Amino acid sequence: MKPFDYLTPAHVDEAVGLLADRGDTARVIAGGQSLLLAMKQRDATPRALVAVGRIPALSGWSAEAAGRLSIGAATSYATLERAELPGWHAEIAAVAGNLADRPVRTMGTIGGALCQADPRFDMPTVAVGVDAELELLSVEGGRRVPAAAFFDPAGGARCGATELLTTLSVPGLERFTGAAFQKFRVRTFDAALASVLCAARVDEAGRLEELRVVVGAVAPAPLVVEGVAADLAGAEAASLDTVGAGRAVAEEAVPLGPSASDLRRYQRELVAVLARDAIRRATETSRS
Ligand SMILES: Cc1cc2nc3c(=O)[nH]c(=O)nc-3n(C[C@H](O)[C@H](O)[C@H](O)COP(=O)(O)OP(=O)(O)OC[C@H]3O[C@@H](n4cnc5c(N)ncnc54)[C@H](O)[C@@H]3O)c2cc1C
């Protein structure tokens, strides 16, 4: 590892000031679970690290206007998994509690996973799946972007070198009536081979008013499956063919060319099952 300055701003304005001063020679460090590994392997050689883990405004969660849930970017998975969140927001806490192992959950943060933008990580798929918005700040001002626009379809996060991700803003409980995340991994601490987030809103008559299905780990960025969601809009939730819907999600999200690898074929099978279960669970929660 090459020598670097370790900077510990006390508040957000100081952090973005340091990022502006140091330009692209600096990197934000939150839990360090991804960045330190990259530095050890010399894939990243920053001259300065701007540590944001101890900035109080970036940790924890709170209710925003219109019932939105606001999660600070430097909130650790361990903090999030202990959150007693109401309704379908609880699925976000459950995802945090079922990810990697305890040391990773203790150090790793939701904002770090979003900025790292590895499609196999859980939180990018969850953030896009629940249609969250991300708040970013630099000395030039703030901006708010839908999670789906934050991830470059070719891979990586659309976060400038001098920008700080401050907040994940999740829609209020009225937006959906249920949400469910399903993933498949080989070992506990492995990243997912495939994952699916389904968020649904079922009306009082039991019909699907909105369905969002997002697939992770099968492309460089989370994939919003629009065709199947449009086909199922207005359907009666209680009599959905979830097996057929799961297969349709897999066909849309994981197209197979003639030279598709075994892994790709396996991922398609996985997505069919994960999507079936996510749709079933999200719509069942909606009806209960
Ligand atoms: C053994 C192991 C198993 C894992 N298993 C899983 C898993 O099952 N599922 C899963 O989802 N993840 C998993 N992870 C990955 C984990 O989610 C990420 O490594 C970690 O959460 C990244 O968060 P961090 O706070 O440690 O980020 P860091 O490593 O500190 O930062 C990661 C990147 O984000 C940037 N960054 C961080 N915070 C900000 C910010 N606020 N604003 C701008 N840029 C920022 C950094 O500059 C860096 O580029 C695993 C990691 C390990 C080591």
mmCIF file of C-alpha atoms and ligand atoms in Angstrom:
data_model
loop_
_atom_site.group_PDB
_atom_site.id
_atom_site.type_symbol
_atom_site.label_atom_id
_atom_site.label_comp_id
_atom_site.label_asym_id
_atom_site.label_seq_id
_atom_site.Cartn_x
_atom_site.Cartn_y
_atom_site.Cartn_z
ATOM 1 C CA MET A 1 0.000 0.000 0.000
ATOM 2 C CA LYS A 2 1.352 3.436 -0.907
ATOM 3 C CA PRO A 3 1.460 6.187 1.782
ATOM 4 C CA PHE A 4 -1.606 8.422 2.036
ATOM 5 C CA ASP A 5 -3.045 11.164 4.244
ATOM 6 C CA TYR A 6 -5.937 10.076 6.444
ATOM 7 C CA LEU A 7 -8.316 13.001 6.868
ATOM 8 C CA THR A 8 -11.115 12.991 9.438
ATOM 9 C CA PRO A 9 -13.612 15.791 8.784
ATOM 10 C CA ALA A 10 -16.028 16.538 11.626
ATOM 11 C CA HIS A 11 -18.949 17.474 9.416
ATOM 12 C CA VAL A 12 -20.265 17.170 5.876
ATOM 13 C CA ASP A 13 -19.201 20.647 4.684
ATOM 14 C CA GLU A 14 -15.627 19.988 5.796
ATOM 15 C CA ALA A 15 -15.676 16.628 3.981
ATOM 16 C CA VAL A 16 -16.791 18.103 0.641
ATOM 17 C CA GLY A 17 -14.265 20.935 1.095
ATOM 18 C CA LEU A 18 -11.462 18.386 1.473
ATOM 19 C CA LEU A 19 -12.688 16.473 -1.588
ATOM 20 C CA ALA A 20 -12.689 19.718 -3.595
ATOM 21 C CA ASP A 21 -9.165 20.616 -2.420
ATOM 22 C CA ARG A 22 -7.684 17.207 -3.162
ATOM 23 C CA GLY A 23 -9.576 16.497 -6.397
ATOM 24 C CA ASP A 24 -9.224 13.048 -7.871
ATOM 25 C CA THR A 25 -6.177 12.214 -5.736
ATOM 26 C CA ALA A 26 -8.550 11.675 -2.779
ATOM 27 C CA ARG A 27 -11.125 8.973 -2.083
ATOM 28 C CA VAL A 28 -13.926 8.850 0.423
ATOM 29 C CA ILE A 29 -13.546 5.972 2.853
ATOM 30 C CA ALA A 30 -16.559 4.712 4.826
ATOM 31 C CA GLY A 31 -16.207 1.155 6.176
ATOM 32 C CA GLY A 32 -13.208 0.391 3.957
ATOM 33 C CA GLN A 33 -14.459 -3.124 3.163
ATOM 34 C CA SER A 34 -14.049 -2.649 -0.581
ATOM 35 C CA LEU A 35 -11.617 0.267 -0.787
ATOM 36 C CA LEU A 36 -8.918 -1.127 1.508
ATOM 37 C CA LEU A 37 -8.898 -4.368 -0.453
ATOM 38 C CA ALA A 38 -8.459 -2.396 -3.701
ATOM 39 C CA MET A 39 -5.619 -0.408 -2.096
ATOM 40 C CA LYS A 40 -3.871 -3.547 -0.860
ATOM 41 C CA GLN A 41 -4.021 -4.913 -4.392
ATOM 42 C CA ARG A 42 -2.870 -1.523 -5.783
ATOM 43 C CA ASP A 43 -6.010 -1.244 -7.885
ATOM 44 C CA ALA A 44 -6.552 2.076 -6.078
ATOM 45 C CA THR A 45 -3.695 4.358 -5.008
ATOM 46 C CA PRO A 46 -5.267 7.460 -3.432
ATOM 47 C CA ARG A 47 -2.990 10.116 -1.937
ATOM 48 C CA ALA A 48 -5.633 10.978 0.652
ATOM 49 C CA LEU A 49 -8.556 9.238 2.305
ATOM 50 C CA VAL A 50 -11.480 11.341 3.522
ATOM 51 C CA ALA A 51 -13.046 9.290 6.327
ATOM 52 C CA VAL A 52 -16.785 9.872 6.694
ATOM 53 C CA GLY A 53 -17.688 7.120 9.159
ATOM 54 C CA ARG A 54 -17.735 9.388 12.182
ATOM 55 C CA ILE A 55 -19.738 12.276 10.758
ATOM 56 C CA PRO A 56 -22.936 12.160 12.834
ATOM 57 C CA ALA A 57 -25.182 13.574 10.066
ATOM 58 C CA LEU A 58 -24.278 10.643 7.792
ATOM 59 C CA SER A 59 -25.210 7.868 10.231
ATOM 60 C CA GLY A 60 -28.617 6.539 11.182
ATOM 61 C CA TRP A 61 -32.082 6.943 9.710
ATOM 62 C CA SER A 62 -35.106 9.195 10.194
ATOM 63 C CA ALA A 63 -38.522 9.910 8.774
ATOM 64 C CA GLU A 64 -38.570 12.573 6.061
ATOM 65 C CA ALA A 65 -41.451 14.670 4.822
ATOM 66 C CA ALA A 66 -44.280 12.629 3.225
ATOM 67 C CA GLY A 67 -43.253 9.565 5.196
ATOM 68 C CA ARG A 68 -40.064 8.927 3.226
ATOM 69 C CA LEU A 69 -37.308 7.033 5.027
ATOM 70 C CA SER A 70 -33.966 8.806 5.065
ATOM 71 C CA ILE A 71 -30.862 6.628 5.600
ATOM 72 C CA GLY A 72 -27.468 8.272 6.070
ATOM 73 C CA ALA A 73 -24.848 7.038 3.606
ATOM 74 C CA ALA A 74 -22.405 6.042 6.363
ATOM 75 C CA THR A 75 -24.967 3.936 8.240
ATOM 76 C CA SER A 76 -23.448 0.513 8.822
ATOM 77 C CA TYR A 77 -25.292 -2.669 7.934
ATOM 78 C CA ALA A 78 -25.160 -3.626 11.626
ATOM 79 C CA THR A 79 -26.962 -0.427 12.617
ATOM 80 C CA LEU A 80 -29.511 -0.897 9.860
ATOM 81 C CA GLU A 81 -30.256 -4.519 10.697
ATOM 82 C CA ARG A 82 -31.222 -3.468 14.241
ATOM 83 C CA ALA A 83 -33.578 -0.772 12.967
ATOM 84 C CA GLU A 84 -37.190 -1.476 13.773
ATOM 85 C CA LEU A 85 -38.610 -0.146 10.537
ATOM 86 C CA PRO A 86 -42.362 -0.268 9.861
ATOM 87 C CA GLY A 87 -44.176 -2.035 7.000
ATOM 88 C CA TRP A 88 -42.194 -2.946 3.893
ATOM 89 C CA HIS A 89 -39.302 -0.688 4.992
ATOM 90 C CA ALA A 90 -38.437 -3.604 7.316
ATOM 91 C CA GLU A 91 -37.274 -5.555 4.235
ATOM 92 C CA ILE A 92 -34.331 -3.134 3.908
ATOM 93 C CA ALA A 93 -33.264 -3.899 7.488
ATOM 94 C CA ALA A 94 -33.673 -7.630 6.789
ATOM 95 C CA VAL A 95 -31.391 -7.391 3.734
ATOM 96 C CA ALA A 96 -28.739 -5.634 5.842
ATOM 97 C CA GLY A 97 -28.956 -8.402 8.448
ATOM 98 C CA ASN A 98 -28.550 -11.212 5.924
ATOM 99 C CA LEU A 99 -25.489 -9.969 4.119
ATOM 100 C CA ALA A 100 -21.929 -11.274 4.389
ATOM 101 C CA ASP A 101 -20.705 -11.951 7.934
ATOM 102 C CA ARG A 102 -20.738 -9.921 11.150
ATOM 103 C CA PRO A 103 -17.350 -8.195 10.669
ATOM 104 C CA VAL A 104 -18.385 -6.980 7.195
ATOM 105 C CA ARG A 105 -21.788 -5.866 8.523
ATOM 106 C CA THR A 106 -20.151 -4.010 11.399
ATOM 107 C CA MET A 107 -17.808 -2.005 9.179
ATOM 108 C CA GLY A 108 -19.561 -1.882 5.784
ATOM 109 C CA THR A 109 -22.004 0.918 5.016
ATOM 110 C CA ILE A 110 -24.994 1.263 2.742
ATOM 111 C CA GLY A 111 -23.435 4.258 0.971
ATOM 112 C CA GLY A 112 -20.161 2.410 0.416
ATOM 113 C CA ALA A 113 -21.996 -0.450 -1.284
ATOM 114 C CA LEU A 114 -23.951 1.984 -3.485
ATOM 115 C CA CYS A 115 -20.820 3.916 -4.541
ATOM 116 C CA GLN A 116 -18.834 0.720 -5.079
ATOM 117 C CA ALA A 117 -21.703 -0.245 -7.425
ATOM 118 C CA ASP A 118 -20.767 -3.900 -7.678
ATOM 119 C CA PRO A 119 -23.877 -5.452 -9.278
ATOM 120 C CA ARG A 120 -23.488 -8.548 -7.085
ATOM 121 C CA PHE A 121 -23.947 -6.452 -3.923
ATOM 122 C CA ASP A 122 -27.421 -6.347 -2.423
ATOM 123 C CA MET A 123 -28.031 -2.664 -1.798
ATOM 124 C CA PRO A 124 -27.823 -1.401 -5.406
ATOM 125 C CA THR A 125 -30.585 -3.848 -6.379
ATOM 126 C CA VAL A 126 -32.634 -2.914 -3.305
ATOM 127 C CA ALA A 127 -32.234 0.841 -3.880
ATOM 128 C CA VAL A 128 -33.329 0.615 -7.519
ATOM 129 C CA GLY A 129 -36.052 -1.896 -6.639
ATOM 130 C CA VAL A 130 -37.786 0.347 -4.126
ATOM 131 C CA ASP A 131 -37.269 3.378 -6.394
ATOM 132 C CA ALA A 132 -35.115 5.220 -3.855
ATOM 133 C CA GLU A 133 -33.404 8.522 -4.531
ATOM 134 C CA LEU A 134 -29.805 9.366 -3.708
ATOM 135 C CA GLU A 135 -28.630 12.717 -2.426
ATOM 136 C CA LEU A 136 -25.145 13.882 -3.379
ATOM 137 C CA LEU A 137 -23.258 16.948 -2.229
ATOM 138 C CA SER A 138 -20.185 18.826 -3.433
ATOM 139 C CA VAL A 139 -18.916 22.382 -2.889
ATOM 140 C CA GLU A 140 -20.932 23.328 -5.983
ATOM 141 C CA GLY A 141 -24.200 22.250 -4.340
ATOM 142 C CA GLY A 142 -26.437 19.215 -3.970
ATOM 143 C CA ARG A 143 -28.307 17.003 -6.391
ATOM 144 C CA ARG A 144 -30.889 14.277 -5.986
ATOM 145 C CA VAL A 145 -31.042 11.389 -8.457
ATOM 146 C CA PRO A 146 -33.222 8.286 -8.781
ATOM 147 C CA ALA A 147 -31.178 5.218 -7.841
ATOM 148 C CA ALA A 148 -31.830 3.771 -11.312
ATOM 149 C CA ALA A 149 -29.985 6.741 -12.857
ATOM 150 C CA PHE A 150 -27.079 6.546 -10.403
ATOM 151 C CA PHE A 151 -25.804 3.236 -11.771
ATOM 152 C CA ASP A 152 -24.178 3.358 -15.196
ATOM 153 C CA PRO A 153 -25.594 0.515 -17.349
ATOM 154 C CA ALA A 154 -21.993 -0.177 -18.415
ATOM 155 C CA GLY A 155 -20.932 -0.499 -14.750
ATOM 156 C CA GLY A 156 -19.918 1.852 -11.936
ATOM 157 C CA ALA A 157 -21.590 4.694 -10.088
ATOM 158 C CA ARG A 158 -22.284 8.147 -11.499
ATOM 159 C CA CYS A 159 -20.638 9.872 -8.552
ATOM 160 C CA GLY A 160 -18.066 12.585 -9.285
ATOM 161 C CA ALA A 161 -14.621 12.491 -7.648
ATOM 162 C CA THR A 162 -15.477 15.523 -5.510
ATOM 163 C CA GLU A 163 -19.023 14.407 -4.659
ATOM 164 C CA LEU A 164 -20.146 12.864 -1.406
ATOM 165 C CA LEU A 165 -23.166 10.579 -1.237
ATOM 166 C CA THR A 166 -25.023 11.769 1.848
ATOM 167 C CA THR A 167 -28.417 10.058 1.910
ATOM 168 C CA LEU A 168 -30.569 7.262 0.560
ATOM 169 C CA SER A 169 -34.153 8.507 0.466
ATOM 170 C CA VAL A 170 -36.719 5.688 0.330
ATOM 171 C CA PRO A 171 -40.350 6.306 -0.752
ATOM 172 C CA GLY A 172 -42.965 6.419 2.008
ATOM 173 C CA LEU A 173 -44.921 3.345 3.053
ATOM 174 C CA GLU A 174 -47.924 4.313 0.897
ATOM 175 C CA ARG A 175 -45.910 3.834 -2.312
ATOM 176 C CA PHE A 176 -45.936 0.022 -2.010
ATOM 177 C CA THR A 177 -47.920 -2.474 0.015
ATOM 178 C CA GLY A 178 -45.148 -5.087 0.022
ATOM 179 C CA ALA A 179 -41.492 -5.592 -0.905
ATOM 180 C CA ALA A 180 -39.344 -8.724 -0.982
ATOM 181 C CA PHE A 181 -35.677 -9.415 -1.750
ATOM 182 C CA GLN A 182 -34.411 -12.859 -2.701
ATOM 183 C CA LYS A 183 -30.845 -13.828 -3.541
ATOM 184 C CA PHE A 184 -28.700 -16.861 -4.110
ATOM 185 C CA ARG A 185 -25.094 -17.125 -2.925
ATOM 186 C CA VAL A 186 -22.861 -20.136 -2.473
ATOM 187 C CA ARG A 187 -21.305 -19.337 0.932
ATOM 188 C CA THR A 188 -22.534 -16.920 3.610
ATOM 189 C CA PHE A 189 -19.873 -14.330 2.850
ATOM 190 C CA ASP A 190 -20.112 -14.630 -0.931
ATOM 191 C CA ALA A 191 -21.774 -11.963 -3.023
ATOM 192 C CA ALA A 192 -24.935 -13.013 -4.859
ATOM 193 C CA LEU A 193 -24.900 -15.046 -8.074
ATOM 194 C CA ALA A 194 -28.342 -13.594 -8.747
ATOM 195 C CA SER A 195 -30.806 -11.463 -6.792
ATOM 196 C CA VAL A 196 -34.294 -10.043 -7.257
ATOM 197 C CA LEU A 197 -36.185 -7.245 -5.519
ATOM 198 C CA CYS A 198 -39.920 -7.061 -6.071
ATOM 199 C CA ALA A 199 -41.990 -4.146 -4.771
ATOM 200 C CA ALA A 200 -45.761 -4.208 -5.252
ATOM 201 C CA ARG A 201 -48.761 -2.054 -4.573
ATOM 202 C CA VAL A 202 -52.066 -3.897 -4.415
ATOM 203 C CA ASP A 203 -55.271 -1.843 -4.291
ATOM 204 C CA GLU A 204 -58.244 -2.475 -2.016
ATOM 205 C CA ALA A 205 -59.915 -4.608 -4.678
ATOM 206 C CA GLY A 206 -56.833 -6.888 -4.698
ATOM 207 C CA ARG A 207 -55.474 -5.735 -8.078
ATOM 208 C CA LEU A 208 -51.850 -4.942 -8.792
ATOM 209 C CA GLU A 209 -51.576 -1.183 -9.173
ATOM 210 C CA GLU A 210 -47.785 -1.194 -9.433
ATOM 211 C CA LEU A 211 -45.131 -3.865 -9.691
ATOM 212 C CA ARG A 212 -41.396 -3.183 -9.782
ATOM 213 C CA VAL A 213 -39.053 -6.074 -10.419
ATOM 214 C CA VAL A 214 -35.299 -5.471 -10.409
ATOM 215 C CA VAL A 215 -32.687 -8.156 -11.041
ATOM 216 C CA GLY A 216 -29.132 -7.940 -9.676
ATOM 217 C CA ALA A 217 -25.830 -9.651 -10.493
ATOM 218 C CA VAL A 218 -26.685 -10.600 -14.079
ATOM 219 C CA ALA A 219 -25.543 -7.343 -15.731
ATOM 220 C CA PRO A 220 -23.096 -4.526 -14.867
ATOM 221 C CA ALA A 221 -25.940 -2.597 -13.153
ATOM 222 C CA PRO A 222 -29.284 -3.545 -11.576
ATOM 223 C CA LEU A 223 -31.816 -4.312 -14.322
ATOM 224 C CA VAL A 224 -35.370 -2.963 -14.148
ATOM 225 C CA VAL A 225 -37.614 -5.595 -15.730
ATOM 226 C CA GLU A 226 -40.213 -3.416 -17.405
ATOM 227 C CA GLY A 227 -41.981 -5.785 -19.791
ATOM 228 C CA VAL A 228 -43.218 -8.293 -17.209
ATOM 229 C CA ALA A 229 -44.215 -5.521 -14.791
ATOM 230 C CA ALA A 230 -46.309 -3.856 -17.518
ATOM 231 C CA ASP A 231 -47.923 -7.191 -18.484
ATOM 232 C CA LEU A 232 -48.980 -7.871 -14.895
ATOM 233 C CA ALA A 233 -50.326 -4.389 -14.120
ATOM 234 C CA GLY A 234 -53.999 -4.634 -13.141
ATOM 235 C CA ALA A 235 -53.852 -8.406 -12.558
ATOM 236 C CA GLU A 236 -55.593 -9.956 -9.566
ATOM 237 C CA ALA A 237 -52.823 -10.441 -6.986
ATOM 238 C CA ALA A 238 -54.382 -13.540 -5.382
ATOM 239 C CA SER A 239 -54.459 -15.508 -8.626
ATOM 240 C CA LEU A 240 -51.113 -14.502 -10.138
ATOM 241 C CA ASP A 241 -49.217 -17.256 -11.945
ATOM 242 C CA THR A 242 -46.006 -16.552 -10.035
ATOM 243 C CA VAL A 243 -44.154 -19.477 -11.612
ATOM 244 C CA GLY A 244 -44.905 -18.148 -15.085
ATOM 245 C CA ALA A 245 -44.076 -14.587 -13.993
ATOM 246 C CA GLY A 246 -40.735 -15.747 -12.579
ATOM 247 C CA ARG A 247 -39.883 -17.453 -15.877
ATOM 248 C CA ALA A 248 -40.867 -14.347 -17.833
ATOM 249 C CA VAL A 249 -38.633 -12.191 -15.594
ATOM 250 C CA ALA A 250 -35.716 -14.560 -16.211
ATOM 251 C CA GLU A 251 -36.244 -14.507 -19.987
ATOM 252 C CA GLU A 252 -36.361 -10.708 -20.040
ATOM 253 C CA ALA A 253 -33.438 -10.129 -17.642
ATOM 254 C CA VAL A 254 -31.117 -12.934 -18.742
ATOM 255 C CA PRO A 255 -31.290 -13.328 -22.518
ATOM 256 C CA LEU A 256 -29.298 -16.313 -23.769
ATOM 257 C CA GLY A 257 -27.306 -16.086 -26.980
ATOM 258 C CA PRO A 258 -26.128 -19.254 -28.789
ATOM 259 C CA SER A 259 -22.784 -19.128 -26.959
ATOM 260 C CA ALA A 260 -24.218 -18.473 -23.481
ATOM 261 C CA SER A 261 -21.941 -19.827 -20.743
ATOM 262 C CA ASP A 262 -23.014 -22.419 -18.197
ATOM 263 C CA LEU A 263 -22.955 -19.680 -15.539
ATOM 264 C CA ARG A 264 -25.322 -17.550 -17.602
ATOM 265 C CA ARG A 265 -27.732 -20.469 -18.057
ATOM 266 C CA TYR A 266 -27.538 -21.191 -14.329
ATOM 267 C CA GLN A 267 -28.252 -17.529 -13.530
ATOM 268 C CA ARG A 268 -31.359 -17.654 -15.718
ATOM 269 C CA GLU A 269 -32.653 -20.670 -13.790
ATOM 270 C CA LEU A 270 -31.861 -18.939 -10.508
ATOM 271 C CA VAL A 271 -33.621 -15.715 -11.524
ATOM 272 C CA ALA A 272 -36.778 -17.625 -12.469
ATOM 273 C CA VAL A 273 -36.992 -19.109 -8.957
ATOM 274 C CA LEU A 274 -35.900 -15.966 -7.100
ATOM 275 C CA ALA A 275 -38.363 -13.797 -9.054
ATOM 276 C CA ARG A 276 -41.187 -16.299 -8.436
ATOM 277 C CA ASP A 277 -40.524 -16.155 -4.689
ATOM 278 C CA ALA A 278 -40.015 -12.380 -4.569
ATOM 279 C CA ILE A 279 -43.237 -11.688 -6.494
ATOM 280 C CA ARG A 280 -45.135 -14.185 -4.355
ATOM 281 C CA ARG A 281 -43.824 -12.770 -1.091
ATOM 282 C CA ALA A 282 -44.284 -9.094 -2.068
ATOM 283 C CA THR A 283 -47.848 -9.617 -3.237
ATOM 284 C CA GLU A 284 -48.761 -11.880 -0.290
ATOM 285 C CA THR A 285 -47.486 -9.269 2.185
ATOM 286 C CA SER A 286 -49.574 -6.791 0.242
ATOM 287 C CA ARG A 287 -52.724 -8.821 0.777
ATOM 288 C CA SER A 288 -52.169 -9.708 4.436
HETATM 289 C C1 LIG B 1 -15.992 -10.726 2.710
HETATM 290 C C2 LIG B 1 -16.999 -9.750 2.136
HETATM 291 C C3 LIG B 1 -18.280 -10.207 1.832
HETATM 292 C C4 LIG B 1 -19.240 -9.335 1.328
HETATM 293 N N1 LIG B 1 -20.494 -9.799 1.056
HETATM 294 C C5 LIG B 1 -21.443 -8.944 0.600
HETATM 295 C C6 LIG B 1 -22.766 -9.383 0.339
HETATM 296 O O1 LIG B 1 -23.117 -10.526 0.532
HETATM 297 N N2 LIG B 1 -23.663 -8.487 -0.139
HETATM 298 C C7 LIG B 1 -23.330 -7.189 -0.343
HETATM 299 O O2 LIG B 1 -24.172 -6.401 -0.741
HETATM 300 N N3 LIG B 1 -22.084 -6.751 -0.100
HETATM 301 C C8 LIG B 1 -21.151 -7.601 0.355
HETATM 302 N N4 LIG B 1 -19.890 -7.157 0.585
HETATM 303 C C9 LIG B 1 -19.516 -5.872 0.147
HETATM 304 C C10 LIG B 1 -19.852 -4.779 1.066
HETATM 305 O O3 LIG B 1 -21.200 -4.398 0.850
HETATM 306 C C11 LIG B 1 -18.985 -3.664 0.640
HETATM 307 O O4 LIG B 1 -17.631 -4.075 0.662
HETATM 308 C C12 LIG B 1 -19.077 -2.585 1.621
HETATM 309 O O5 LIG B 1 -20.378 -2.431 2.095
HETATM 310 C C13 LIG B 1 -18.751 -1.302 1.034
HETATM 311 O O6 LIG B 1 -19.032 -0.368 2.063
HETATM 312 P P1 LIG B 1 -17.857 0.318 2.827
HETATM 313 O O7 LIG B 1 -18.498 1.286 3.746
HETATM 314 O O8 LIG B 1 -16.946 -0.663 3.427
HETATM 315 O O9 LIG B 1 -17.205 1.090 1.576
HETATM 316 P P2 LIG B 1 -15.712 1.530 1.329
HETATM 317 O O10 LIG B 1 -14.877 0.346 1.042
HETATM 318 O O11 LIG B 1 -15.277 2.476 2.374
HETATM 319 O O12 LIG B 1 -15.943 2.353 -0.027
HETATM 320 C C14 LIG B 1 -16.331 1.707 -1.210
HETATM 321 C C15 LIG B 1 -16.324 2.734 -2.352
HETATM 322 O O13 LIG B 1 -17.349 3.693 -2.177
HETATM 323 C C16 LIG B 1 -16.799 5.012 -2.048
HETATM 324 N N5 LIG B 1 -17.595 5.660 -1.014
HETATM 325 C C17 LIG B 1 -17.906 5.153 0.204
HETATM 326 N N6 LIG B 1 -18.769 5.971 0.833
HETATM 327 C C18 LIG B 1 -18.982 7.020 0.011
HETATM 328 C C19 LIG B 1 -19.787 8.198 0.102
HETATM 329 N N7 LIG B 1 -20.557 8.445 1.170
HETATM 330 N N8 LIG B 1 -19.787 9.074 -0.928
HETATM 331 C C20 LIG B 1 -19.010 8.834 -2.022
HETATM 332 N N9 LIG B 1 -18.252 7.732 -2.180
HETATM 333 C C21 LIG B 1 -18.241 6.830 -1.168
HETATM 334 C C22 LIG B 1 -15.337 4.816 -1.709
HETATM 335 O O14 LIG B 1 -14.538 5.900 -2.153
HETATM 336 C C23 LIG B 1 -15.032 3.538 -2.457
HETATM 337 O O15 LIG B 1 -14.818 3.837 -3.815
HETATM 338 C C24 LIG B 1 -18.908 -7.996 1.098
HETATM 339 C C25 LIG B 1 -17.613 -7.535 1.389
HETATM 340 C C26 LIG B 1 -16.670 -8.399 1.914
HETATM 341 C C27 LIG B 1 -15.293 -7.875 2.247
#
